[in-house]
Amino acid sequence: MAPNSILAATAAVAFLGFLWLYRINSAMKSVPREALERSPRRWTLQQRRDTYDRVKKTPIDFTKHLPPRQDRRYIIVGGSGLVGGDIVLQLLQRGQPPASIRVVDYQPIFRKDMLQHTKGVDFVKTDITSSASVEAAFAKRWPASVAKHPLTVFHTAAVIRAGERNKVHYDRCQRVNVGGTANVLNAARTAWADIFISTSSASVAVTPITFWVWPWETSPRNYLQILDESDFDRPLRPHGQYFGNYGLSKAEAERLVCGANRVGFRTGCIRPGNGIYGQSTDPVVGHSLQQGNNVSWTPHVIQNFVASRNVALAHLQLEAALAGKEMPKCAGRPFVVTDPNPPPSFKELYDTLHELSVTPTTTSFPPPVLLLIVAHMIEGWCLMLHHLPILTKLFGLTEPGLPVSNLQPGVFTVSAHTIANDSAARKSVEDGGFGYTAVCTSLEGICEQIADWNREHEAEKGNGSLTTSGESKTLTEKIVKAGLAPEPVGA
Ligand SMILES: *[C@@H]1O[C@H](CO)[C@@H](O)[C@H](O)[C@H]1NC(C)=O
Ligand SMILES: *[C@@H]1O[C@H](CO)[C@@H](O)[C@H](O)[C@H]1NC(C)=O
Ligand SMILES: *[C@@H]1O[C@H](CO)[C@@H](O)[C@H](O)[C@H]1NC(C)=O
C-alpha cells in the first residue's frame, strides 16, 4: 500500500507542477491591456508590401534632415559599428570634410556602405579599456586644415551582454562600458574637446520582472514598462534593480558623462529605445536575416525598435543644441529616442522578414517557459563554473559561447513589453529638449534594410539556407549541442 501512495503523491505533485508551468507559460504569452491601448494597430500585409515597394524605389533621405555642417573636428569612438558608423556617414553627408573625422575603434572600418564613402577619414585602432591606447588615439596630430577647429567626441562603443545579471560577472560589462567610458572622457578633456556625447541605452530604466508568479496571477509582475529618463533624477538603484549587468553598466557610464558637464565641456547622452536595427550586424533585423532562423518567445511582445540612422541623427541634433551660445537645458542629461510610431509587436517584424526577404527567414515559437527554464540552467551553469573553478581545471568545463550564453534570465526582462517615451527629447531646445525629430518609421526602416539585403542576396534566391559553415544554426540546435536541453524544443 505504502509504495502506491508514494507513487500517487508523486504523480499529484508532478501534475500540479505541470499545471503551474502551464499557467506561467500562459502568463508569459499575455499582452497587457495598456500595451494594446498604446499600440492598437498591427501592420497589414498591404502596408508592408506598399512600404517595401516605396522605399525600394525611393530610399529614405536623411540628408535633408541633418543639422548644418559645423567647422569642427570629430572623433567617433566605436565609429566602425552600427550607430558610430551611421554618425560618420551622416557627418560626411552634411559636408564635413573627411579630414575632420577620426574613427577610434578596435575594429577597422568594414561596413560596405562605409568603405565606399569614407576615403580620407582617419582610423586609429584603439582598445578603450587601456587609457594609454585611448590617449594615443586622441593625441594623434590632425591635418593642418582642421587642426584649429573645436573638437566634438561621440562615444558609441560598448559591449552588450544582455543576459548576465549576477554581480560576479559584472566586470565583463564594467571594464568596457564604465572603465572604457572613463578613459574616453579623460582623453577627451585632455584633448580640449568641448562637446562630448555618449550612446547610452533605454534599458537603463528597465527593472526586473517576476515571471514565477502564483497560479492565480495572469501576467508576470511588472510586465509592461514605460522607458523614460525619470530614473536619472534619482540615485542609482541597487544592482538587483536593473534588468542585468549591462543596464547597470550603462547607467554608471551615463552618470560619469552627464556629471562631467560644465562650461567649456558640454555633455549629454542618447538612450536608444529599444533594439537598434539597420545593419547586418544588428541584433534585431540583421541577425534574423543572417541567421535565417530564429527561436523566439516574444511574438506577442510590444516593444519599440529604433533605426540606427534615427539614433545617429539624434546624436547630431543633440550636438547642434550643445553647440549653441548659452549652455542649453539639455546639457548633462540623457534622452530616450525611438522611431516615430507606436511600438510594433515582434510578430510584425517576423512576418515582414518572412514575407519580403529573398532569403528564407522563419521563426519558431517554443513555449516561453521552456526557454526560461533553459535560461536559468545556463545562468546556473555559468555561476557554478565561477564558484567551482576546479571544474574547469579538472574537466575542462566552460561557459557556452554566443549566442547561447545570451540566453540567461536577464534577456527575458529586456524583451518584455516596453514602451519608449521620447517626449523629452522632442521638446525644443528652449523647453529643455533638443528638438529630436526621427526621419523614418520602423516599418520604413525595416523595409529599406530588407531591400538592401535583397539587392545583395538576389542571386541566392531559392537556394535554401544562407548559412555558410556546416555549423548548426538555430539557437535551439546550439542549446541542444551544449547539452543543456534534454531534447530540441523548437517547433
Ligand atoms: C529572436 O528571438 C529573441 C527572443 O524572442 C528576440 O529577443 C530577438 O530579438 C529575436 N531576433 C530577431 C531578429 O527577431
Ligand atoms: C511621456 O512623458 C511625458 C513627460 O516627459 C508625459 O507628459 C507623457 O504623458 C508621457 N507619455 C506617455 C505615453 O507615457
Ligand atoms: C544560387 O543559385 C543560382 C542559380 O541557380 C546560382 O547562380 C548562384 O550561384 C547560387 N548561389 C549560391 C550562394 O549558391
Coordinates of C-alpha atoms and ligand atoms in Angstrom, one line a residue:
M1 CA 0.0 0.0 0.0
A2 CA 2.7 2.5 1.0
P3 CA 4.6 2.4 -2.2
N4 CA 1.4 3.0 -4.1
S5 CA 0.5 6.1 -2.1
I6 CA 4.0 7.4 -2.6
L7 CA 3.5 6.9 -6.3
A8 CA 0.2 8.7 -6.2
A9 CA 1.6 11.6 -4.2
T10 CA 4.5 11.9 -6.7
A11 CA 2.1 11.9 -9.6
A12 CA -0.1 14.5 -8.0
V13 CA 2.9 16.8 -7.3
A14 CA 4.1 16.3 -10.9
F15 CA 0.7 17.1 -12.2
L16 CA 0.4 20.3 -10.1
G17 CA 3.9 21.3 -11.2
F18 CA 2.9 20.8 -14.8
L19 CA -0.2 22.9 -14.3
W20 CA 1.8 25.7 -12.7
L21 CA 4.3 25.7 -15.6
Y22 CA 1.4 25.8 -18.0
R23 CA 0.0 28.8 -16.1
I24 CA 3.3 30.6 -16.2
N25 CA 3.6 29.9 -19.9
S26 CA 0.2 31.5 -20.5
A27 CA 1.1 34.4 -18.3
M28 CA 4.3 34.9 -20.4
K29 CA 2.2 34.9 -23.5
S30 CA -0.1 37.7 -22.3
V31 CA -0.3 41.2 -23.6
P32 CA -1.1 43.9 -21.0
R33 CA -4.2 45.9 -21.9
E34 CA -2.3 49.2 -21.6
A35 CA 0.3 48.0 -24.2
L36 CA -2.5 47.3 -26.7
E37 CA -4.1 50.7 -25.9
R38 CA -0.9 52.5 -26.7
S39 CA -0.4 50.5 -29.9
P40 CA -3.7 49.2 -31.1
R41 CA -3.0 48.6 -34.8
R42 CA -0.8 46.0 -36.4
W43 CA 1.0 46.3 -39.8
T44 CA -1.2 44.9 -42.6
L45 CA 0.1 42.8 -45.4
Q46 CA -0.8 45.6 -47.8
Q47 CA 1.0 48.2 -45.7
R48 CA 4.1 46.1 -45.6
R49 CA 4.2 45.5 -49.3
D50 CA 3.4 49.1 -50.2
T51 CA 6.1 50.4 -47.9
Y52 CA 8.6 48.0 -49.2
D53 CA 8.0 48.9 -52.8
R54 CA 8.1 52.6 -52.0
V55 CA 11.4 52.6 -50.1
K56 CA 13.0 50.2 -52.6
K57 CA 12.2 52.7 -55.3
T58 CA 12.9 55.9 -53.3
P59 CA 15.3 55.3 -50.4
I60 CA 14.6 57.3 -47.3
D61 CA 16.6 60.6 -47.5
F62 CA 18.2 61.6 -44.2
T63 CA 20.5 64.2 -45.8
K64 CA 18.0 67.0 -45.9
H65 CA 17.1 66.5 -42.2
L66 CA 20.7 66.7 -40.9
P67 CA 21.7 69.8 -38.8
P68 CA 24.1 72.0 -40.8
R69 CA 27.8 71.4 -41.2
Q70 CA 30.0 72.8 -38.5
D71 CA 33.6 74.0 -38.5
R72 CA 34.6 71.3 -36.0
R73 CA 36.7 68.2 -35.7
Y74 CA 35.1 64.8 -34.8
I75 CA 36.3 61.8 -33.0
I76 CA 33.8 58.9 -33.2
V77 CA 34.7 56.2 -30.7
G78 CA 33.2 53.0 -32.0
G79 CA 32.9 54.6 -35.4
S80 CA 33.1 51.2 -37.2
G81 CA 29.9 50.0 -35.6
L82 CA 26.2 50.3 -36.0
V83 CA 25.4 53.8 -34.6
G84 CA 29.0 55.1 -34.7
G85 CA 29.2 54.2 -38.4
D86 CA 26.0 56.0 -39.2
I87 CA 27.2 59.1 -37.4
V88 CA 30.3 59.0 -39.6
L89 CA 28.2 58.7 -42.7
Q90 CA 25.8 61.4 -41.7
L91 CA 28.7 63.8 -40.9
L92 CA 30.1 63.2 -44.4
Q93 CA 26.6 63.6 -46.0
R94 CA 26.2 67.0 -44.5
G95 CA 29.6 68.1 -45.9
Q96 CA 32.1 67.7 -43.1
P97 CA 35.5 67.2 -44.8
P98 CA 36.8 63.6 -44.3
A99 CA 40.0 65.1 -42.9
S100 CA 37.9 66.4 -39.9
I101 CA 36.7 62.9 -38.9
R102 CA 38.6 60.3 -37.0
V103 CA 37.3 56.8 -36.2
V104 CA 38.6 55.4 -33.0
D105 CA 37.7 51.7 -32.8
Y106 CA 39.1 48.3 -32.1
Q107 CA 37.7 47.1 -35.4
P108 CA 38.8 48.6 -38.7
I109 CA 36.1 50.0 -40.9
F110 CA 34.4 47.0 -42.5
R111 CA 30.8 48.1 -43.4
K112 CA 30.3 48.1 -47.2
D113 CA 28.4 51.4 -47.1
M114 CA 31.3 52.9 -45.1
L115 CA 34.1 51.5 -47.2
Q116 CA 32.5 53.2 -50.2
H117 CA 32.2 56.7 -48.6
T118 CA 35.0 57.1 -46.0
K119 CA 38.0 57.8 -48.2
G120 CA 40.2 60.3 -46.3
V121 CA 38.6 59.5 -42.9
D122 CA 41.3 58.7 -40.3
F123 CA 41.2 55.4 -38.4
V124 CA 43.1 54.6 -35.2
K125 CA 42.9 51.1 -33.8
T126 CA 42.2 51.5 -30.1
D127 CA 41.4 49.5 -27.0
I128 CA 39.2 51.7 -24.9
T129 CA 40.0 49.6 -21.7
S130 CA 43.5 50.9 -21.9
S131 CA 43.9 54.6 -21.0
A132 CA 47.3 54.8 -22.8
S133 CA 45.7 53.4 -26.0
V134 CA 42.8 56.0 -25.9
E135 CA 45.2 58.9 -25.1
A136 CA 47.4 58.0 -28.0
A137 CA 44.4 57.9 -30.3
F138 CA 43.2 61.3 -29.2
A139 CA 46.7 62.8 -29.2
K140 CA 47.4 62.0 -32.8
R141 CA 48.0 65.1 -35.0
W142 CA 45.3 66.5 -37.1
P143 CA 45.7 67.8 -40.7
A144 CA 46.5 71.5 -40.7
S145 CA 43.2 72.3 -42.5
V146 CA 41.2 71.4 -39.4
A147 CA 43.7 71.4 -36.5
K148 CA 42.4 74.7 -35.1
H149 CA 38.8 73.7 -35.0
P150 CA 37.0 72.8 -31.8
L151 CA 36.5 69.0 -31.1
T152 CA 33.3 67.0 -30.7
V153 CA 33.6 63.5 -29.3
F154 CA 30.9 60.9 -30.0
H155 CA 31.4 57.8 -27.7
T156 CA 29.4 54.9 -29.1
A157 CA 31.5 51.9 -28.1
A158 CA 30.1 49.3 -25.6
V159 CA 29.9 45.6 -25.0
I160 CA 26.3 44.2 -25.0
R161 CA 25.9 41.2 -22.7
A162 CA 22.2 41.2 -22.4
G163 CA 21.7 38.0 -20.4
E164 CA 24.0 38.3 -17.3
R165 CA 22.7 39.7 -14.1
N166 CA 24.9 38.4 -11.4
K167 CA 27.4 40.6 -9.7
V168 CA 30.2 38.1 -10.0
H169 CA 30.2 38.7 -13.8
Y170 CA 29.8 42.5 -13.6
D171 CA 33.4 43.2 -14.6
R172 CA 32.6 41.8 -18.0
C173 CA 30.4 44.8 -18.7
Q174 CA 32.0 47.2 -16.4
R175 CA 35.5 47.1 -17.9
V176 CA 34.4 48.4 -21.3
N177 CA 31.2 50.2 -20.6
V178 CA 32.3 52.1 -17.4
G179 CA 36.1 51.9 -17.4
G180 CA 36.2 52.5 -21.1
T181 CA 33.9 55.5 -20.9
A182 CA 36.1 57.0 -18.1
N183 CA 39.1 56.6 -20.3
V184 CA 37.4 58.2 -23.3
L185 CA 36.1 61.1 -21.1
N186 CA 39.6 61.7 -19.7
A187 CA 41.2 61.6 -23.1
A188 CA 38.6 64.0 -24.5
R189 CA 39.2 66.5 -21.7
T190 CA 43.0 66.3 -22.2
A191 CA 42.4 66.9 -25.9
W192 CA 40.3 70.0 -25.1
A193 CA 37.1 68.6 -26.6
D194 CA 34.2 70.9 -25.8
I195 CA 31.3 68.7 -26.7
F196 CA 31.0 65.0 -25.6
I197 CA 28.0 62.9 -26.4
S198 CA 27.7 59.2 -25.4
T199 CA 25.4 56.5 -26.5
S200 CA 23.5 55.0 -23.6
S201 CA 20.5 52.7 -23.6
A202 CA 16.8 53.0 -22.8
S203 CA 17.3 49.7 -21.0
V204 CA 18.9 51.6 -18.1
A205 CA 15.3 52.3 -17.0
V206 CA 14.2 48.6 -17.1
T207 CA 13.5 47.0 -13.8
P208 CA 13.3 43.2 -13.1
I209 CA 10.2 41.2 -13.9
T210 CA 8.8 38.4 -11.8
F211 CA 8.0 35.6 -14.1
W212 CA 7.5 32.9 -11.4
V213 CA 4.1 34.2 -10.3
W214 CA 1.3 32.4 -8.4
P215 CA -1.1 30.3 -10.4
W216 CA -3.9 32.9 -9.9
E217 CA -1.9 35.7 -11.5
T218 CA -2.4 36.1 -15.2
S219 CA 0.7 38.0 -16.1
P220 CA 4.3 38.3 -15.0
R221 CA 4.7 41.1 -12.5
N222 CA 6.0 44.4 -13.9
Y223 CA 5.5 43.0 -17.5
L224 CA 4.8 46.4 -19.1
Q225 CA 7.3 49.2 -18.6
I226 CA 7.4 52.8 -19.9
L227 CA 11.0 53.8 -20.6
D228 CA 11.9 57.4 -20.0
E229 CA 14.6 59.4 -18.1
S230 CA 12.9 59.8 -14.7
D231 CA 15.3 57.3 -13.1
F232 CA 18.1 59.7 -13.9
D233 CA 16.8 62.3 -11.4
R234 CA 17.1 59.7 -8.6
P235 CA 20.1 57.9 -7.2
L236 CA 21.4 54.8 -8.9
R237 CA 19.3 51.8 -7.9
P238 CA 20.9 48.8 -6.2
H239 CA 22.4 46.2 -8.6
G240 CA 19.4 43.9 -8.4
Q241 CA 17.0 46.6 -9.5
Y242 CA 18.5 46.7 -13.1
F243 CA 17.5 44.1 -15.7
G244 CA 21.0 42.9 -15.7
N245 CA 24.7 43.9 -15.6
Y246 CA 24.5 45.7 -18.9
G247 CA 21.8 48.1 -17.7
L248 CA 23.7 49.0 -14.6
S249 CA 27.0 49.5 -16.5
K250 CA 25.2 51.9 -18.9
A251 CA 23.6 53.7 -16.0
E252 CA 27.0 54.2 -14.3
A253 CA 28.6 55.3 -17.6
E254 CA 25.8 57.8 -18.1
R255 CA 26.4 59.3 -14.7
L256 CA 30.1 59.8 -15.5
V257 CA 29.3 61.5 -18.7
C258 CA 26.5 63.7 -17.5
G259 CA 28.3 64.5 -14.3
A260 CA 31.3 65.8 -16.3
N261 CA 29.1 68.6 -17.9
R262 CA 30.4 72.1 -17.3
V263 CA 31.2 75.3 -19.0
G264 CA 33.7 74.5 -21.8
F265 CA 32.9 70.8 -21.7
R266 CA 29.2 70.2 -22.5
T267 CA 28.0 66.6 -22.4
G268 CA 24.9 64.6 -22.9
C269 CA 23.7 61.0 -23.6
I270 CA 21.3 59.4 -26.0
R271 CA 19.3 56.4 -24.9
P272 CA 18.1 54.4 -27.9
G273 CA 14.9 52.6 -27.1
N274 CA 14.9 49.7 -27.6
G275 CA 16.5 47.3 -30.1
I276 CA 18.6 49.2 -32.7
Y277 CA 18.4 47.9 -36.3
G278 CA 20.0 49.0 -39.6
Q279 CA 22.9 46.7 -40.4
S280 CA 23.5 43.0 -40.9
T281 CA 25.3 43.0 -37.6
D282 CA 22.3 44.4 -35.6
P283 CA 20.6 42.1 -33.1
V284 CA 17.0 42.8 -34.3
V285 CA 16.7 42.7 -38.1
G286 CA 20.2 41.9 -39.4
H287 CA 20.6 38.9 -37.0
S288 CA 17.4 37.3 -38.3
L289 CA 18.3 37.9 -41.9
Q290 CA 21.7 36.4 -41.4
Q291 CA 20.5 33.5 -39.2
G292 CA 17.5 32.8 -41.4
N293 CA 16.1 31.0 -38.5
N294 CA 15.2 32.4 -35.1
V295 CA 13.8 30.9 -32.0
S296 CA 11.6 33.4 -30.2
W297 CA 9.5 33.6 -27.1
T298 CA 8.3 37.1 -27.9
P299 CA 6.0 37.2 -30.9
H300 CA 3.2 38.9 -28.9
V301 CA 5.6 41.3 -27.2
I302 CA 5.0 45.0 -28.0
Q303 CA 8.2 47.0 -27.9
N304 CA 9.8 50.0 -29.7
F305 CA 12.6 49.4 -32.2
V306 CA 14.8 52.2 -33.4
A307 CA 16.6 52.7 -36.6
S308 CA 20.3 53.3 -36.2
R309 CA 20.1 56.2 -38.6
N310 CA 17.5 57.9 -36.3
V311 CA 19.8 57.3 -33.4
A312 CA 22.8 58.8 -35.3
L313 CA 20.6 61.8 -36.2
A314 CA 19.7 62.3 -32.6
H315 CA 23.4 62.5 -31.7
L316 CA 23.9 65.2 -34.4
Q317 CA 20.8 67.1 -33.2
L318 CA 22.0 67.0 -29.6
E319 CA 25.4 68.2 -30.8
A320 CA 23.7 71.2 -32.5
A321 CA 21.9 72.0 -29.3
L322 CA 25.1 71.8 -27.2
A323 CA 27.0 73.9 -29.7
G324 CA 24.7 76.9 -29.1
K325 CA 26.0 80.1 -27.4
E326 CA 24.4 79.6 -24.0
M327 CA 24.6 76.3 -22.0
P328 CA 21.3 74.7 -23.0
K329 CA 19.0 73.0 -20.5
C330 CA 19.5 69.6 -22.2
A331 CA 23.2 69.6 -21.3
G332 CA 24.3 67.0 -18.8
R333 CA 21.2 64.8 -19.3
P334 CA 20.3 61.5 -21.0
F335 CA 17.4 61.4 -23.6
V336 CA 15.4 58.4 -24.8
V337 CA 14.9 58.4 -28.6
T338 CA 12.9 55.9 -30.7
D339 CA 11.2 55.6 -34.0
P340 CA 8.2 57.9 -34.6
N341 CA 5.5 55.3 -34.5
P342 CA 3.6 53.3 -31.8
P343 CA 5.7 50.2 -30.9
P344 CA 5.1 47.2 -33.1
S345 CA 5.0 43.6 -31.9
F346 CA 7.8 41.2 -32.7
K347 CA 5.4 39.1 -34.7
E348 CA 5.0 42.0 -37.2
L349 CA 8.8 42.1 -37.6
Y350 CA 9.0 38.3 -38.1
D351 CA 6.1 38.4 -40.7
T352 CA 7.7 41.3 -42.6
L353 CA 11.1 39.5 -42.7
H354 CA 9.5 36.2 -43.8
E355 CA 7.5 37.8 -46.5
L356 CA 9.9 40.2 -48.0
S357 CA 13.4 38.7 -47.7
V358 CA 14.6 36.8 -50.7
T359 CA 16.5 34.5 -48.3
P360 CA 14.4 32.2 -46.2
T361 CA 13.6 33.7 -42.8
T362 CA 11.5 31.7 -40.4
T363 CA 10.9 32.0 -36.7
S364 CA 9.8 29.2 -34.4
F365 CA 7.9 29.7 -31.2
P366 CA 8.6 27.1 -28.5
P367 CA 6.8 27.5 -25.2
P368 CA 8.3 30.6 -23.5
V369 CA 8.5 28.9 -20.1
L370 CA 10.7 26.1 -21.5
L371 CA 13.2 28.7 -22.8
L372 CA 13.1 30.5 -19.4
I373 CA 13.9 27.3 -17.7
V374 CA 16.8 26.7 -20.1
A375 CA 17.9 30.3 -19.4
H376 CA 18.0 29.6 -15.6
M377 CA 20.0 26.5 -16.3
I378 CA 22.6 28.3 -18.4
E379 CA 22.9 31.0 -15.7
G380 CA 23.2 28.3 -13.1
W381 CA 25.9 26.6 -15.1
C382 CA 27.9 29.8 -15.5
L383 CA 27.6 30.6 -11.8
M384 CA 28.7 27.1 -10.9
L385 CA 31.8 27.4 -13.0
H386 CA 32.5 30.7 -11.4
H387 CA 32.3 29.3 -7.8
L388 CA 33.9 26.0 -8.6
P389 CA 36.8 26.9 -11.0
I390 CA 38.2 23.4 -10.3
L391 CA 35.5 22.1 -12.7
T392 CA 37.2 24.0 -15.5
K393 CA 40.7 23.0 -14.3
L394 CA 40.0 19.3 -14.0
F395 CA 37.3 18.6 -16.6
G396 CA 37.7 21.5 -19.0
L397 CA 34.1 22.6 -18.5
T398 CA 33.5 26.0 -19.9
E399 CA 30.6 28.5 -20.4
P400 CA 28.7 28.2 -23.6
G401 CA 29.6 30.6 -26.4
L402 CA 27.4 33.2 -28.1
P403 CA 24.5 33.3 -28.7
V404 CA 23.7 30.6 -26.2
S405 CA 25.4 32.5 -23.4
N406 CA 23.0 35.3 -24.0
L407 CA 20.0 33.1 -23.2
Q408 CA 20.0 34.0 -19.5
P409 CA 17.1 35.3 -17.4
G410 CA 18.1 39.0 -17.9
V411 CA 17.3 38.8 -21.6
F412 CA 13.7 37.9 -20.8
T413 CA 13.3 41.1 -18.9
V414 CA 14.6 43.4 -21.7
S415 CA 12.4 41.5 -24.2
A416 CA 9.2 42.2 -22.4
H417 CA 6.6 44.9 -23.2
T418 CA 8.4 48.2 -23.1
I419 CA 7.3 51.4 -24.5
A420 CA 9.9 54.1 -25.0
N421 CA 8.7 57.7 -24.3
D422 CA 10.9 60.2 -26.1
S423 CA 8.8 63.2 -25.5
A424 CA 11.6 64.9 -23.5
A425 CA 14.0 64.7 -26.5
R426 CA 11.3 66.0 -28.9
K427 CA 10.9 69.2 -26.9
S428 CA 12.6 72.3 -28.3
V429 CA 16.0 73.4 -27.0
E430 CA 14.3 76.3 -25.2
D431 CA 12.0 73.9 -23.4
G432 CA 14.8 71.6 -22.3
G433 CA 14.9 69.0 -25.2
F434 CA 17.0 69.1 -28.4
G435 CA 14.2 69.1 -31.0
Y436 CA 14.6 65.4 -31.8
T437 CA 12.7 64.5 -35.0
A438 CA 13.1 61.0 -36.3
V439 CA 13.0 60.6 -40.0
C440 CA 11.9 57.0 -40.8
T441 CA 9.3 54.9 -39.1
S442 CA 10.1 51.3 -38.0
L443 CA 8.2 49.9 -41.0
E444 CA 10.1 52.1 -43.4
G445 CA 13.5 51.5 -41.8
I446 CA 13.0 47.7 -41.7
C447 CA 11.7 47.5 -45.2
E448 CA 14.7 49.5 -46.5
Q449 CA 17.1 47.2 -44.7
I450 CA 15.4 44.2 -46.2
A451 CA 15.5 45.9 -49.7
D452 CA 19.3 46.5 -49.2
W453 CA 19.7 42.9 -48.1
N454 CA 17.7 41.6 -51.0
R455 CA 19.8 43.5 -53.5
E456 CA 22.9 41.8 -52.1
H457 CA 21.4 38.4 -51.9
E458 CA 19.1 38.3 -55.0
A459 CA 21.4 35.7 -56.6
E460 CA 20.8 33.2 -53.8
K461 CA 17.1 33.3 -54.0
G462 CA 15.6 29.9 -53.7
N463 CA 19.0 28.3 -53.0
G464 CA 18.0 27.4 -49.5
S465 CA 19.8 28.2 -46.3
L466 CA 22.3 31.1 -46.2
T467 CA 24.4 29.7 -43.5
T468 CA 27.9 29.1 -44.9
S469 CA 29.5 26.7 -42.5
G470 CA 28.4 23.3 -41.5
E471 CA 27.8 24.6 -38.0
S472 CA 24.3 24.1 -36.7
K473 CA 22.5 27.3 -37.0
T474 CA 19.4 27.6 -34.8
L475 CA 19.6 28.7 -31.2
T476 CA 17.7 25.6 -30.4
E477 CA 20.3 23.4 -32.0
K478 CA 23.0 25.2 -30.2
I479 CA 21.3 24.8 -26.9
V480 CA 20.9 21.1 -27.5
K481 CA 24.5 20.9 -28.7
A482 CA 25.7 22.5 -25.4
G483 CA 23.9 19.6 -23.7
L484 CA 21.7 21.9 -21.7
A485 CA 18.3 20.9 -23.1
P486 CA 17.1 17.3 -23.0
E487 CA 15.6 17.5 -26.5
P488 CA 15.1 20.0 -29.2
V489 CA 12.5 22.5 -28.1
G490 CA 11.9 24.1 -31.4
A491 CA 8.6 23.9 -33.3
Ligands
LIG1 C1 14.9 36.3 -31.8 O1 14.2 36.0 -30.7 C2 14.5 36.6 -29.5 C3 13.6 36.1 -28.4 O2 12.3 36.3 -28.7 C4 14.4 38.1 -29.6 O3 14.9 38.7 -28.4 C5 15.3 38.5 -30.7 O4 15.2 39.9 -30.9 C6 14.9 37.8 -32.0 N1 15.6 38.2 -33.1 C7 15.1 38.7 -34.1 C8 16.0 39.1 -35.2 O5 13.9 38.8 -34.3
LIG2 C1 5.8 60.8 -21.8 O1 6.5 61.6 -20.8 C2 5.9 62.9 -20.7 C3 6.7 63.7 -19.7 O2 8.0 63.9 -20.2 C4 4.5 62.8 -20.2 O3 3.9 64.1 -20.1 C5 3.7 61.9 -21.1 O4 2.4 61.7 -20.6 C6 4.4 60.6 -21.3 N1 3.7 59.8 -22.3 C7 3.5 58.5 -22.2 C8 2.8 57.9 -23.3 O5 3.7 57.9 -21.1
LIG3 C1 22.1 30.2 -56.2 O1 21.6 29.7 -57.5 C2 21.9 30.5 -58.6 C3 21.2 29.9 -59.8 O2 20.9 28.6 -59.6 C4 23.5 30.5 -58.8 O3 23.8 31.2 -59.9 C5 24.1 31.1 -57.5 O4 25.5 31.0 -57.6 C6 23.6 30.3 -56.3 N1 24.1 31.0 -55.1 C7 24.6 30.3 -54.1 C8 25.1 31.1 -53.0 O5 24.7 29.1 -54.1

